[in-house]
C-alpha cells in the first residue's frame, strides 16, 4: 500500500482550526487548574480545620485516583441526570481543570514545604503576619521551585485534551478521527496528529528551558 | 529595678519537646541597656530560651513579659514581636530579594513606610554595617559574615528595643566571626539591649555586662564575665569552660 500525505496537506485548514481549539481548551483549563492548585496547595500546607483538610484531601485523591476519561464522561453525560447540564466546552474545561488542579496542587504544596523553616521564622520575628509571610516571602520562593514541574503539567494537559474528543468537541484528535473515517487512511492521519501534538509540547519544553534560564537571577 | 527598666521578665518557664524537657524552671530579668551573654553545652536549652522570648517557641508553663506584656499568645503578640529583633545562626536572609530589599521589604510591609522612606532607612542601615556597596546584590553572592551583617541591619530596621542573637557566628570562620562581632560592638556603643547566645566566649567576655550559664534546662550560675569565666567554682561550669577552651 502506498502512502499519500496529500490528504494531510489538503486538510491543513481543518487541522489548523482544530489546533486552535486544542490550544484554547488547554490554556483556559490550565488557568483554572492553576487557581485550583494554588488555593488547595496553599491551604493544605497549613494547619487548617480537619474537616476542610479532609475535604481537600478527598478531592485530590479522587481526581488523581480515577481516569480522566471517566471524569469527563461523568461531568458531561452523568451530571445532567441530577439536573446539571452544561455545554461540551464547559464540561471539558471543568474536567481538565479539576483533574490537573489535583495533580498540580501537590506540586504547589511540595514547593511551599521546600522553603526552609528559617524563612518563616525570620518573617515571623520581623513582625510579618501569616498572610504577608506567604505573599512576600514564601510564595515567591515556592513559585520558582514549582515552575519547571508546572510547565510539565502544562504539556501533560495539552496531550490530555485529546480525551475531550469523546464528548464531541472538535479539537485536534476528533478532527483527525473525522478525516480518517472519510479517507480511511489511518497511517497518514495519526502520524500527522502525533506530529502536531509533538510540535506543541516541544515548543512548551523549549519555552520552559528559556524561563528556567532567565529565572536564575538569585540563588539560595 | 522599676517596671520601666525591666525589658524582659522570664518567670519560671518550662518547655519540653514531647517528653523531652528543655527548659526546667528558668527565671531571668533583662533590664534595658544590658548586654547579656548566654553560654552552655549543646542541648542545654540556651537557644530554646531566646526563641521563647520572641514567641518562636511556645512555653508550657511560666510567663514571659516584654515591658510588662505577656508574649505567650503568638497571634496577639505581633506588635510586641516587632520590637524584638532576632539574628539567626543560619542568617535566614530572603534569597529572592536584594540586600537592600531585604531591609526595605519589611519596612514597607510591616511598618507601612513609603518606598522612598524605606529606601533611605535601608541605605543608612547598610552604611552602618558597611554593606552599602553590595546593596543591589542577592544574598546568595555574599560571604557568611556579610550575610550576618545584613541580617543585623534588617533586624535594626524594625527599630527593636532588644536584639536576640542565636549563635550568630557559629556558622562562620573565625575571621568572619570577628567582622560580625565588630558590628555587634557598634550596637553596644549605641546602648542597644542584646542577648547573645554563643560558644565563642572570647568574643563576649569584653562585650557583655553579665553572662548566664545554662545547663540541662536550668540557669546554673550567672554573674559578671570575669566572675563566670575566671572565678566561679561551679564544677559544671568549670567542666564546660575546660572543654570549650580545649577546643580553641
Short mmCIF file of C-alpha atoms in Angstrom, two decimals:
data_model
loop_
_atom_site.label_atom_id
_atom_site.label_comp_id
_atom_site.label_asym_id
_atom_site.label_seq_id
_atom_site.Cartn_x
_atom_site.Cartn_y
_atom_site.Cartn_z
CA UNK A 1 0.00 0.00 0.00
CA UNK A 2 1.47 3.31 -0.96
CA UNK A 3 1.36 6.27 1.36
CA UNK A 4 -0.20 9.54 0.35
CA UNK A 5 0.32 12.58 2.56
CA UNK A 6 -1.58 14.88 0.23
CA UNK A 7 -4.70 14.33 2.31
CA UNK A 8 -2.90 15.90 5.28
CA UNK A 9 -1.89 18.95 3.28
CA UNK A 10 -5.33 19.24 1.72
CA UNK A 11 -6.91 19.26 5.17
CA UNK A 12 -4.45 21.71 6.73
CA UNK A 13 -7.12 24.44 7.22
CA UNK A 14 -9.23 21.94 9.18
CA UNK A 15 -6.25 20.83 11.26
CA UNK A 16 -5.37 24.45 11.92
CA UNK A 17 -8.85 25.26 13.22
CA UNK A 18 -8.73 22.13 15.39
CA UNK A 19 -5.29 23.03 16.73
CA UNK A 20 -6.63 26.41 17.81
CA UNK A 21 -9.45 24.67 19.68
CA UNK A 22 -6.96 22.37 21.40
CA UNK A 23 -4.80 25.32 22.43
CA UNK A 24 -7.82 27.26 23.67
CA UNK A 25 -9.06 24.37 25.80
CA UNK A 26 -5.56 23.77 27.18
CA UNK A 27 -4.92 27.41 28.10
CA UNK A 28 -8.33 28.02 29.67
CA UNK A 29 -8.23 24.73 31.59
CA UNK A 30 -4.67 25.36 32.73
CA UNK A 31 -5.51 28.81 34.10
CA UNK A 32 -8.39 27.34 36.13
CA UNK A 33 -6.21 24.41 37.18
CA UNK A 34 -3.60 26.88 38.46
CA UNK A 35 -6.23 28.69 40.52
CA UNK A 36 -7.43 25.40 41.98
CA UNK A 37 -3.87 24.18 42.57
CA UNK A 38 -2.72 27.33 44.37
CA UNK A 39 -5.84 27.51 46.53
CA UNK A 40 -5.72 23.85 47.51
CA UNK A 41 -1.92 23.65 47.70
CA UNK A 42 -1.53 26.75 49.89
CA UNK A 43 -4.40 25.73 52.20
CA UNK A 44 -3.09 22.20 52.58
CA UNK A 45 0.39 23.34 53.55
CA UNK A 46 -1.09 24.96 56.67
CA UNK A 47 -2.75 23.64 59.74
CA UNK A 48 -6.40 24.01 58.76
CA UNK A 49 -9.59 22.64 60.35
CA UNK A 50 -9.71 18.86 59.99
CA UNK A 51 -12.97 18.85 58.07
CA UNK A 52 -11.58 21.19 55.38
CA UNK A 53 -8.35 19.22 55.15
CA UNK A 54 -10.35 16.01 54.79
CA UNK A 55 -12.47 17.55 52.04
CA UNK A 56 -9.44 18.84 50.10
CA UNK A 57 -7.52 15.59 50.53
CA UNK A 58 -10.52 13.58 49.25
CA UNK A 59 -10.79 15.85 46.23
CA UNK A 60 -7.10 15.41 45.37
CA UNK A 61 -7.12 11.64 45.86
CA UNK A 62 -10.40 11.10 44.00
CA UNK A 63 -9.30 13.03 40.94
CA UNK A 64 -5.82 11.53 40.92
CA UNK A 65 -7.13 8.06 41.54
CA UNK A 66 -9.66 7.76 38.74
CA UNK A 67 -9.29 8.05 34.95
CA UNK A 68 -9.76 11.48 33.38
CA UNK A 69 -11.88 9.81 30.71
CA UNK A 70 -14.39 8.63 33.34
CA UNK A 71 -14.37 12.09 34.95
CA UNK A 72 -15.21 13.69 31.59
CA UNK A 73 -17.99 11.17 30.91
CA UNK A 74 -19.39 11.74 34.38
CA UNK A 75 -19.39 15.54 34.08
CA UNK A 76 -20.84 15.67 30.57
CA UNK A 77 -23.16 12.65 30.47
CA UNK A 78 -23.67 11.86 34.17
CA UNK A 79 -24.38 15.21 35.77
CA UNK A 80 -27.41 16.04 33.57
CA UNK A 81 -29.19 13.16 35.40
CA UNK A 82 -29.15 15.31 38.52
CA UNK A 83 -30.08 18.43 36.61
CA UNK A 84 -26.62 19.87 35.98
CA UNK A 85 -26.37 20.44 32.26
CA UNK A 86 -23.56 22.25 30.50
CA UNK A 87 -22.13 22.57 27.03
CA UNK A 88 -19.25 20.35 25.96
CA UNK A 89 -16.58 23.07 26.18
CA UNK A 90 -17.51 23.93 29.77
CA UNK A 91 -17.57 20.26 30.73
CA UNK A 92 -14.15 19.74 29.15
CA UNK A 93 -12.65 22.73 30.95
CA UNK A 94 -14.14 21.69 34.31
CA UNK A 95 -12.88 18.13 33.91
CA UNK A 96 -9.38 19.12 32.83
CA UNK A 97 -9.10 21.90 35.43
CA UNK A 98 -10.21 19.71 38.35
CA UNK A 99 -8.05 16.81 37.23
CA UNK A 100 -4.98 18.96 36.52
CA UNK A 101 -5.62 21.04 39.64
CA UNK A 102 -5.48 17.92 41.81
CA UNK A 103 -2.04 16.94 40.50
CA UNK A 104 -0.73 20.49 40.43
CA UNK A 105 -1.88 21.24 43.99
CA UNK A 106 0.60 18.62 45.15
CA UNK A 107 3.35 20.41 43.20
CA UNK A 108 2.40 23.69 44.88
CA UNK A 109 2.26 22.07 48.31
CA UNK A 110 5.66 20.41 47.89
CA UNK A 111 7.17 23.69 46.66
CA UNK A 112 5.88 25.56 49.71
CA UNK A 113 7.23 22.86 52.01
CA UNK A 114 10.61 23.13 50.25
CA UNK A 115 11.08 26.70 51.53
CA UNK A 116 13.26 26.38 54.65
CA UNK A 117 11.68 26.86 58.08
CA UNK A 118 14.14 29.65 58.78
CA UNK A 119 12.36 31.84 56.22
CA UNK A 120 9.11 31.56 58.19
CA UNK A 121 10.96 32.27 61.41
CA UNK A 122 12.76 35.33 60.03
CA UNK A 123 9.48 36.78 58.73
CA UNK A 124 7.75 35.94 62.00
CA UNK A 125 10.38 37.71 64.06
CA UNK A 126 10.27 40.78 61.81
CA UNK A 127 6.53 41.04 62.51
CA UNK A 128 5.06 39.85 59.20
CA UNK A 129 1.55 38.44 59.56
CA UNK A 130 0.91 34.94 58.27
CA UNK A 131 -0.69 36.21 55.06
CA UNK A 132 2.15 38.71 54.48
CA UNK A 133 4.71 35.94 55.04
CA UNK A 134 3.01 33.76 52.43
CA UNK A 135 2.67 36.57 49.87
CA UNK A 136 6.05 38.26 50.19
CA UNK A 137 8.40 35.57 51.47
CA UNK A 138 7.16 32.03 50.87
CA UNK A 139 5.24 32.06 47.57
CA UNK A 140 7.88 33.94 45.53
CA UNK A 141 10.41 31.27 46.52
CA UNK A 142 7.95 28.39 46.12
CA UNK A 143 6.88 29.55 42.66
CA UNK A 144 10.44 29.32 41.43
CA UNK A 145 10.63 25.73 42.59
CA UNK A 146 7.20 25.00 41.10
CA UNK A 147 7.72 26.44 37.61
CA UNK A 148 9.56 23.50 35.98
CA UNK A 149 7.07 20.84 37.20
CA UNK A 150 4.13 23.13 36.35
CA UNK A 151 5.42 23.53 32.80
CA UNK A 152 5.48 19.76 32.71
CA UNK A 153 1.84 19.71 33.86
CA UNK A 154 1.00 22.10 31.04
CA UNK A 155 2.47 19.67 28.49
CA UNK A 156 0.54 16.79 30.05
CA UNK A 157 -2.68 18.76 29.94
CA UNK A 158 -2.11 19.64 26.30
CA UNK A 159 -1.84 15.96 25.45
CA UNK A 160 -4.78 15.00 27.68
CA UNK A 161 -7.08 17.37 25.81
CA UNK A 162 -7.17 14.63 23.17
CA UNK A 163 -9.56 12.81 25.55
CA UNK A 164 -12.18 15.55 25.31
CA UNK A 165 -12.81 14.40 21.72
CA UNK A 166 -15.11 11.80 23.33
CA UNK A 167 -17.54 14.49 24.48
CA UNK A 168 -17.90 15.71 20.90
CA UNK A 169 -15.52 18.66 20.94
CA UNK A 170 -13.98 19.05 17.53
CA UNK A 171 -10.41 19.56 18.64
CA UNK A 172 -7.34 18.04 17.05
CA UNK A 173 -7.97 14.37 17.85
CA UNK A 174 -11.63 14.40 16.85
CA UNK A 175 -10.79 16.23 13.64
CA UNK A 176 -8.24 13.51 12.90
CA UNK A 177 -10.83 10.83 13.58
CA UNK A 178 -13.29 12.53 11.22
CA UNK A 179 -10.74 12.83 8.45
CA UNK A 180 -9.74 9.19 8.97
CA UNK A 181 -13.33 7.98 8.70
CA UNK A 182 -13.71 9.95 5.48
CA UNK A 183 -10.43 8.87 3.85
CA UNK A 184 -9.66 5.51 5.51
CA UNK A 185 -6.01 6.49 5.79
CA UNK A 186 -5.07 5.93 9.45
CA UNK A 187 -1.28 5.88 8.95
CA UNK A 188 -1.03 9.36 7.46
CA UNK A 189 -3.71 10.91 9.65
CA UNK A 190 -2.45 9.66 13.00
CA UNK A 191 1.16 10.32 12.13
CA UNK A 192 0.23 13.91 11.31
CA UNK A 193 -1.80 14.18 14.52
CA UNK A 194 1.09 12.90 16.62
CA UNK A 195 3.39 15.37 14.92
CA UNK A 196 1.08 18.29 15.62
CA UNK A 197 0.92 17.41 19.33
CA UNK A 198 4.68 16.92 19.42
CA UNK A 199 5.39 20.31 17.87
CA UNK A 200 3.21 21.96 20.51
CA UNK A 201 4.59 20.12 23.54
CA UNK A 202 8.16 20.53 22.31
CA UNK A 203 7.60 24.28 21.99
CA UNK A 204 6.47 24.28 25.62
CA UNK A 205 9.63 22.38 26.62
CA UNK A 206 11.81 24.95 24.82
CA UNK A 207 9.89 27.80 26.46
CA UNK A 208 10.30 26.15 29.88
CA UNK A 209 14.07 25.94 29.37
CA UNK A 210 14.13 29.60 28.42
CA UNK A 211 12.17 30.57 31.55
CA UNK A 212 14.39 28.44 33.79
CA UNK A 213 17.50 30.08 32.38
CA UNK A 214 16.13 33.56 32.91
CA UNK A 215 14.76 32.72 36.36
CA UNK A 216 18.20 32.30 37.91
CA UNK A 217 18.66 35.92 38.92
CA UNK A 218 19.04 34.80 42.53
CA UNK A 219 20.34 31.62 44.13
CA UNK A 220 19.86 30.10 47.54
CA UNK B 1 14.63 47.83 89.45
CA UNK B 2 11.38 49.59 88.49
CA UNK B 3 8.92 48.44 85.84
CA UNK B 4 10.33 50.64 83.08
CA UNK B 5 13.81 49.23 83.22
CA UNK B 6 12.66 45.60 83.22
CA UNK B 7 12.54 45.00 79.48
CA UNK B 8 12.21 41.22 79.57
CA UNK B 9 10.98 39.18 82.52
CA UNK B 10 11.13 35.42 82.32
CA UNK B 11 9.28 33.79 85.20
CA UNK B 12 9.68 30.11 85.98
CA UNK B 13 9.43 28.95 82.35
CA UNK B 14 9.02 25.27 81.50
CA UNK B 15 9.29 23.99 77.95
CA UNK B 16 9.54 20.50 76.54
CA UNK B 17 9.53 18.90 73.13
CA UNK B 18 7.20 15.95 73.59
CA UNK B 19 8.57 14.09 76.59
CA UNK B 20 11.95 15.78 76.43
CA UNK B 21 12.21 18.66 78.90
CA UNK B 22 14.33 21.52 77.53
CA UNK B 23 13.73 24.34 79.99
CA UNK B 24 13.05 23.36 83.57
CA UNK B 25 12.08 26.43 85.51
CA UNK B 26 14.07 29.34 84.11
CA UNK B 27 13.69 32.81 85.61
CA UNK B 28 15.64 35.75 84.27
CA UNK B 29 15.18 39.50 84.13
CA UNK B 30 16.85 41.59 81.45
CA UNK B 31 16.97 45.33 82.15
CA UNK B 32 17.04 47.90 79.39
CA UNK B 33 20.52 48.51 78.07
CA UNK B 34 22.01 45.25 79.28
CA UNK B 35 24.15 43.08 77.10
CA UNK B 36 23.65 39.55 78.29
CA UNK B 37 25.66 36.53 77.21
CA UNK B 38 24.19 33.04 77.45
CA UNK B 39 26.55 30.09 77.39
CA UNK B 40 26.09 26.40 77.98
CA UNK B 41 26.65 22.97 76.44
CA UNK B 42 24.83 21.91 73.26
CA UNK B 43 21.29 20.90 74.07
CA UNK B 44 21.28 22.81 77.35
CA UNK B 45 18.31 24.91 76.21
CA UNK B 46 20.02 28.25 75.63
CA UNK B 47 18.78 28.66 72.04
CA UNK B 48 15.32 27.49 73.05
CA UNK B 49 15.26 30.11 75.79
CA UNK B 50 15.79 33.06 73.45
CA UNK B 51 13.43 31.56 70.86
CA UNK B 52 10.80 31.57 73.60
CA UNK B 53 11.44 35.27 74.27
CA UNK B 54 10.18 36.30 70.84
CA UNK B 55 7.47 33.65 70.62
CA UNK B 56 9.14 31.32 68.10
CA UNK B 57 8.60 28.54 70.64
CA UNK B 58 5.56 28.20 72.85
CA UNK B 59 6.10 27.59 76.53
CA UNK B 60 4.23 25.03 78.63
CA UNK B 61 4.15 26.97 81.86
CA UNK B 62 5.54 30.09 83.39
CA UNK B 63 5.38 33.55 81.92
CA UNK B 64 7.43 35.79 79.66
CA UNK B 65 6.74 39.53 79.86
CA UNK B 66 8.05 42.15 77.47
CA UNK B 67 7.70 45.57 79.10
CA UNK B 68 5.08 44.02 81.36
CA UNK B 69 3.07 42.46 78.49
CA UNK B 70 2.87 38.69 78.12
CA UNK B 71 4.08 37.22 74.84
CA UNK B 72 2.51 33.80 75.35
CA UNK B 73 -0.15 34.19 72.65
CA UNK B 74 1.52 34.03 69.25
CA UNK B 75 -1.19 35.85 67.34
CA UNK B 76 -1.76 38.79 69.63
CA UNK B 77 1.93 39.37 70.11
CA UNK B 78 2.58 40.76 66.61
CA UNK B 79 3.22 44.30 67.82
CA UNK B 80 5.46 43.17 70.66
CA UNK B 81 7.37 40.81 68.36
CA UNK B 82 8.36 43.64 66.06
CA UNK B 83 10.16 45.23 68.99
CA UNK B 84 12.28 42.11 69.48
CA UNK B 85 14.90 41.69 66.78
CA UNK B 86 16.33 38.26 66.07
CA UNK B 87 19.57 37.27 64.37
CA UNK B 88 19.85 33.60 63.45
CA UNK B 89 22.77 31.22 63.16
CA UNK B 90 21.75 30.44 59.58
CA UNK B 91 21.17 34.15 58.69
CA UNK B 92 17.77 33.49 57.08
CA UNK B 93 18.04 36.35 54.63
CA UNK B 94 15.34 36.35 51.95
CA UNK B 95 17.18 34.94 48.90
CA UNK B 96 14.74 36.36 46.35
CA UNK B 97 15.30 39.95 47.47
CA UNK B 98 18.45 42.02 47.04
CA UNK B 99 20.42 43.05 50.11
CA UNK B 100 18.64 46.40 50.13
CA UNK B 101 15.21 44.86 49.54
CA UNK B 102 15.80 42.53 52.50
CA UNK B 103 15.58 45.69 54.59
CA UNK B 104 13.08 47.74 52.59
CA UNK B 105 10.51 44.95 52.23
CA UNK B 106 9.86 44.54 55.97
CA UNK B 107 9.93 48.34 56.35
CA UNK B 108 7.20 48.71 53.76
CA UNK B 109 5.11 45.61 54.50
CA UNK B 110 5.32 45.56 58.30
CA UNK B 111 5.81 49.23 59.10
CA UNK B 112 3.92 50.65 56.13
CA UNK B 113 6.72 53.02 55.14
CA UNK B 114 6.70 54.78 51.79
CA UNK B 115 9.03 53.41 49.14
CA UNK B 116 11.29 56.44 49.40
CA UNK B 117 11.47 56.42 53.20
CA UNK B 118 12.21 52.66 53.25
CA UNK B 119 14.97 53.22 50.71
CA UNK B 120 16.56 55.88 52.94
CA UNK B 121 16.31 53.69 56.04
CA UNK B 122 17.76 50.73 54.14
CA UNK B 123 20.67 52.68 52.75
CA UNK B 124 21.63 54.24 56.07
CA UNK B 125 21.47 50.87 57.85
CA UNK B 126 23.61 49.22 55.18
CA UNK B 127 26.12 52.01 55.62
CA UNK B 128 26.14 51.34 59.35
CA UNK B 129 27.08 47.69 58.81
CA UNK B 130 29.39 48.68 55.92
CA UNK B 131 27.44 46.81 53.27
CA UNK B 132 26.26 49.74 51.16
CA UNK B 133 28.44 48.72 48.20
CA UNK B 134 26.59 45.39 47.91
CA UNK B 135 23.09 46.84 48.25
CA UNK B 136 21.91 45.55 44.89
CA UNK B 137 23.41 42.06 45.05
CA UNK B 138 21.45 39.00 46.08
CA UNK B 139 22.29 37.30 49.41
CA UNK B 140 23.44 34.18 47.54
CA UNK B 141 26.56 36.03 46.37
CA UNK B 142 27.66 37.21 49.83
CA UNK B 143 30.07 35.62 52.32
CA UNK B 144 28.68 34.31 55.59
CA UNK B 145 29.98 37.30 57.51
CA UNK B 146 28.42 39.71 55.05
CA UNK B 147 25.11 37.86 55.23
CA UNK B 148 25.09 38.12 59.00
CA UNK B 149 25.85 41.85 58.87
CA UNK B 150 22.91 42.34 56.51
CA UNK B 151 20.74 40.25 58.85
CA UNK B 152 21.73 42.58 61.70
CA UNK B 153 20.83 45.62 59.60
CA UNK B 154 17.48 44.02 58.77
CA UNK B 155 16.75 43.40 62.45
CA UNK B 156 17.63 47.05 63.19
CA UNK B 157 15.18 48.25 60.55
CA UNK B 158 12.25 47.41 62.83
CA UNK B 159 13.78 49.70 65.49
CA UNK B 160 13.77 46.92 68.06
CA UNK B 161 14.20 47.55 71.75
CA UNK B 162 16.19 44.36 72.12
CA UNK B 163 18.05 42.10 69.72
CA UNK B 164 18.44 38.38 70.32
CA UNK B 165 21.45 36.70 68.74
CA UNK B 166 21.12 32.92 68.35
CA UNK B 167 24.69 31.71 67.85
CA UNK B 168 25.33 34.45 65.27
CA UNK B 169 28.85 33.31 64.41
CA UNK B 170 28.68 29.54 64.82
CA UNK B 171 28.40 29.02 61.06
CA UNK B 172 31.37 31.30 60.31
CA UNK B 173 35.14 31.05 60.08
CA UNK B 174 36.86 32.85 63.00
CA UNK B 175 37.96 35.65 60.67
CA UNK B 176 34.40 36.31 59.51
CA UNK B 177 33.13 35.92 63.07
CA UNK B 178 35.35 38.88 64.04
CA UNK B 179 33.72 41.14 61.48
CA UNK B 180 30.27 40.19 62.78
CA UNK B 181 31.28 40.87 66.38
CA UNK B 182 32.71 44.23 65.30
CA UNK B 183 29.22 45.06 64.03
CA UNK B 184 27.66 43.85 67.28
CA UNK B 185 30.09 46.14 69.14
CA UNK B 186 28.73 49.09 67.15
CA UNK B 187 25.26 48.32 68.51
CA UNK B 188 26.69 48.07 72.01
CA UNK B 189 28.06 51.61 71.64
CA UNK B 190 24.53 52.77 70.79
CA UNK B 191 23.27 51.26 74.03
CA UNK B 192 21.19 48.51 72.39
CA UNK B 193 19.86 45.83 74.72
CA UNK B 194 21.17 42.49 73.48
CA UNK B 195 21.10 38.83 74.37
CA UNK B 196 23.85 36.79 72.75
CA UNK B 197 23.85 33.01 72.77
CA UNK B 198 27.28 31.79 71.75
CA UNK B 199 30.07 29.29 72.24
CA UNK B 200 32.70 31.86 71.41
CA UNK B 201 33.36 33.19 74.90
CA UNK B 202 36.42 35.04 73.69
CA UNK B 203 34.19 37.44 71.80
CA UNK B 204 31.74 38.19 74.57
CA UNK B 205 34.00 38.49 77.58
CA UNK B 206 34.67 42.20 76.96
CA UNK B 207 31.31 42.94 75.38
CA UNK B 208 28.75 41.67 77.87
CA UNK B 209 27.68 43.05 81.22
CA UNK B 210 26.55 39.69 82.52
CA UNK B 211 26.89 36.07 81.49
CA UNK B 212 24.41 33.32 82.31
CA UNK B 213 25.47 29.68 82.25
CA UNK B 214 22.69 27.25 81.42
CA UNK B 215 22.96 23.53 81.90
CA UNK B 216 20.24 20.88 81.49
CA UNK B 217 17.47 23.43 81.16
CA UNK B 218 18.29 25.41 84.29
CA UNK B 219 20.27 28.55 84.96
CA UNK B 220 23.27 27.15 86.73
CA UNK B 221 25.03 30.38 87.58
CA UNK B 222 25.24 33.95 86.44
CA UNK B 223 27.46 36.93 87.07
CA UNK B 224 29.95 39.34 85.56
CA UNK B 225 32.04 37.95 82.68
CA UNK B 226 35.08 37.99 84.93
CA UNK B 227 33.27 36.03 87.65
CA UNK B 228 31.83 33.46 85.27
CA UNK B 229 34.94 32.93 83.18
CA UNK B 230 37.60 33.15 85.89
CA UNK B 231 36.32 32.98 89.44
CA UNK B 232 33.31 30.72 89.70
CA UNK B 233 33.98 27.34 91.22
CA UNK B 234 30.81 25.68 89.99
CA UNK B 235 32.00 22.24 88.85
CA UNK B 236 29.66 22.03 85.85
CA UNK B 237 30.72 25.47 84.61
CA UNK B 238 34.38 24.65 85.10
CA UNK B 239 33.93 21.42 83.22
CA UNK B 240 32.17 23.25 80.37
CA UNK B 241 34.79 26.00 80.15
CA UNK B 242 37.60 23.48 80.18
CA UNK B 243 36.07 21.66 77.25
CA UNK B 244 35.44 24.70 75.05
CA UNK B 245 38.81 26.23 75.88
CA UNK B 246 40.43 22.97 74.94
CA UNK B 247 38.87 23.32 71.51
CA UNK B 248 40.16 26.85 70.93
#
